[in-house]
């Protein structure tokens, strides 16, 4: 019986040692989680704050659109024959005042865009790069007109909503 007693006496410390290891692991996990939480709450905020500020600004200033109706129809000469171009244009801004200025100056804008469109060649407008270049030129022309009236370009984008060449 003496042989059995020491085994039973030495058996209880083993579970205590196992419990101690488990408690240490749990404590480390809790402290690690708390540290991660504190870092997330009080750590560097400049990058996420900038993104959230930009998103908040975009939400405050929605995209506003002004279609220039009717669509522009111009003719231009090709080496072989007369060609026609029909372009639907819509202006986009985040400021209503810029769109109001564009609406008031619509005859001037339409004149500039008609001159720009009629000065194009058929071969330059066949590919996407030519259309994008024309779009950039049209945007610059509209921004210049709006800037003369408001003091800032105001128009953020110009979209071709239809583009037909014949």
PDB file of N, CA and C in Angstrom, residues 14 19 54 63 68 124 128 145 155:
ATOM      1  N   UNK A  14       0.378  17.350 -10.813  1.00  0.00           N
ATOM      2  CA  UNK A  14       0.341  17.368 -12.262  1.00  0.00           C
ATOM      3  C   UNK A  14      -0.887  18.126 -12.795  1.00  0.00           C
ATOM      4  N   UNK A  19      -3.234  23.140 -15.059  1.00  0.00           N
ATOM      5  CA  UNK A  19      -4.147  24.274 -14.888  1.00  0.00           C
ATOM      6  C   UNK A  19      -3.384  25.596 -14.918  1.00  0.00           C
ATOM      7  N   UNK A  54     -12.693  61.945 -46.344  1.00  0.00           N
ATOM      8  CA  UNK A  54     -12.972  62.039 -47.769  1.00  0.00           C
ATOM      9  C   UNK A  54     -14.329  61.438 -48.091  1.00  0.00           C
ATOM     10  N   UNK A  63     -22.839  63.782 -56.416  1.00  0.00           N
ATOM     11  CA  UNK A  63     -22.613  64.118 -57.816  1.00  0.00           C
ATOM     12  C   UNK A  63     -23.912  64.683 -58.395  1.00  0.00           C
ATOM     13  N   UNK A  68     -26.812  68.481 -71.406  1.00  0.00           N
ATOM     14  CA  UNK A  68     -26.913  69.579 -72.371  1.00  0.00           C
ATOM     15  C   UNK A  68     -27.770  69.080 -73.524  1.00  0.00           C
ATOM     16  N   UNK A 124      -9.474  60.848 -86.528  1.00  0.00           N
ATOM     17  CA  UNK A 124      -9.041  61.046 -85.138  1.00  0.00           C
ATOM     18  C   UNK A 124     -10.072  60.546 -84.131  1.00  0.00           C
ATOM     19  N   UNK A 128     -10.756  54.908 -79.391  1.00  0.00           N
ATOM     20  CA  UNK A 128     -11.116  55.400 -78.052  1.00  0.00           C
ATOM     21  C   UNK A 128     -10.209  56.542 -77.612  1.00  0.00           C
ATOM     22  N   UNK A 145     -15.159  78.407 -69.353  1.00  0.00           N
ATOM     23  CA  UNK A 145     -16.352  79.278 -69.379  1.00  0.00           C
ATOM     24  C   UNK A 145     -16.931  79.430 -67.978  1.00  0.00           C
ATOM     25  N   UNK A 155     -16.783  72.441 -62.788  1.00  0.00           N
ATOM     26  CA  UNK A 155     -17.259  71.233 -63.463  1.00  0.00           C
ATOM     27  C   UNK A 155     -16.182  70.160 -63.306  1.00  0.00           C
TER      28      UNK A 155
END
